[in-house]
Amino acid sequence: MMRTLLLALLLLFPACLEYEIVVTTVVKPDGTAARTLAIREKKDKKTWERFEPPAAPYAVEGDDDKGFTAKAELKPGTHPAGLRVRLGDVEEGAPAPPSADGTVSVEAADLLIGTLLRYEERIAIGADPGRFRAALPRWNELGLRYTIETLRIAFPEIDFKEVETKARAEFLPAFDRAVVAAHFSAQVLVTEARAQGRLDEAAAGRLLAVAAKEFAPLDVAVTLPEGPPFDDGELEAASEKAARQLLGRLFAPLKAEDRAKVIDAVLDEESLSEAGEQAMEKLFPGEQAQEKLARDAQAFFCDALGAYIAYGLVDSFDLRFRVEMPGILLRANGELSHLPAVTWRLEQGDLILAPPVLSAMSFVPREGAPGEGWDGAAIDRIAKALAEVPAGQRVALEGLVAKALEVGWPDDPAGLEGEEAAAAYEAIRDAVKAAVPPEPPPSAK
């Protein structure tokens, strides 16, 4: 319903930019980290068109031609990520638009037999689902007004009064519910897929299936192609069929012949262009009113999908992240082909709907502990058990573990008081014994 309105607004969007961004974080055994952001705009040299310069604790140097570098030394804890995407276009003479900054967190936990290090980076995209859902009815109403006005100009012989009345009473409320449900389901699916490191074509297929299901109350019933891989022709056919079904519901009050003619026109980008321009001028007279509408629409879609698509629709983003973790890497949701570093590469399609979260965890054994063979699940059990040990039991546990690292691990330790301390000791002892690599067979010696 808002399709023709969006096509008109696209003409007001700015030209494309091309960004190449490399973020490197080097984590040290004590949990401190050295962080570097290299930001370069390769085409029009407007580096701060889409991004705000990183704030403290980052120090920024460089220029548009060579690119900018921001560096910071971070203590353990959570800090601004430094990649501050702007939630609006830069306008001459106007205040800088607000920006969204993600977070980078490095935690160091003492597990008595070593240090557990966790890295997590949340990349801000500027989406605000609550604000999007609150504004959705107003924008759907605007889309309806624009669509009906355009059609009245293009088809003066057709009476759209009943269409408009029924749309407000029945179609728009159902359409709002379907969009909200599909948006929420899409966020959940994208978040889960990213957490599992599998935001692939299969996840996209599930996303399409969920969206189609949410629109079933509006008489949308399509058969999606089996996949992956998906057949582009089948996808396009399913999309057109769904659009026709949706428009068929909207224009149901019209006579069959008029309904078919109107649906064909709405789905043809060219046939309503002149009528759409007249409708735009009637509803939003003057260049300033139309430019404000375009800005408001971008803010609305930023809340729904994020700034990278709303304000950078025709821009190119190539974001590469690299984290170097000390010790033994236990788990990560990135690419492991460049160990000891974990890497991620994100493009515009990765920066919509839900903020990407990058994570890695490593373990640095203490002297006397095995240097390899550690298991992430065992380390998790130790961390959980230690968190439950009361402060009054901790000192005795620390002394026992320190002694065990030197002389060995007794099955029945003496001197421990409390079930929590005993449980933590058992978790540590079992993990140490399991981490010792087995003796190679005699034939391999």
Coordinates of C-alpha atoms in Angstrom, one line a residue, residues 29 172 199 250 264 356 369 437-438 441:
P29 CA 45.7 -11.7 29.7
L172 CA -5.7 -1.1 8.1
L199 CA 22.5 -16.2 9.1
L250 CA -7.9 -3.9 -0.1
D264 CA -2.3 -4.0 -12.4
P356 CA 24.8 -8.0 15.3
A369 CA 47.6 -26.2 35.2
P437 CA 46.1 -34.8 27.1
P438 CA 46.1 -38.6 27.2
P441 CA 50.0 -45.0 22.3

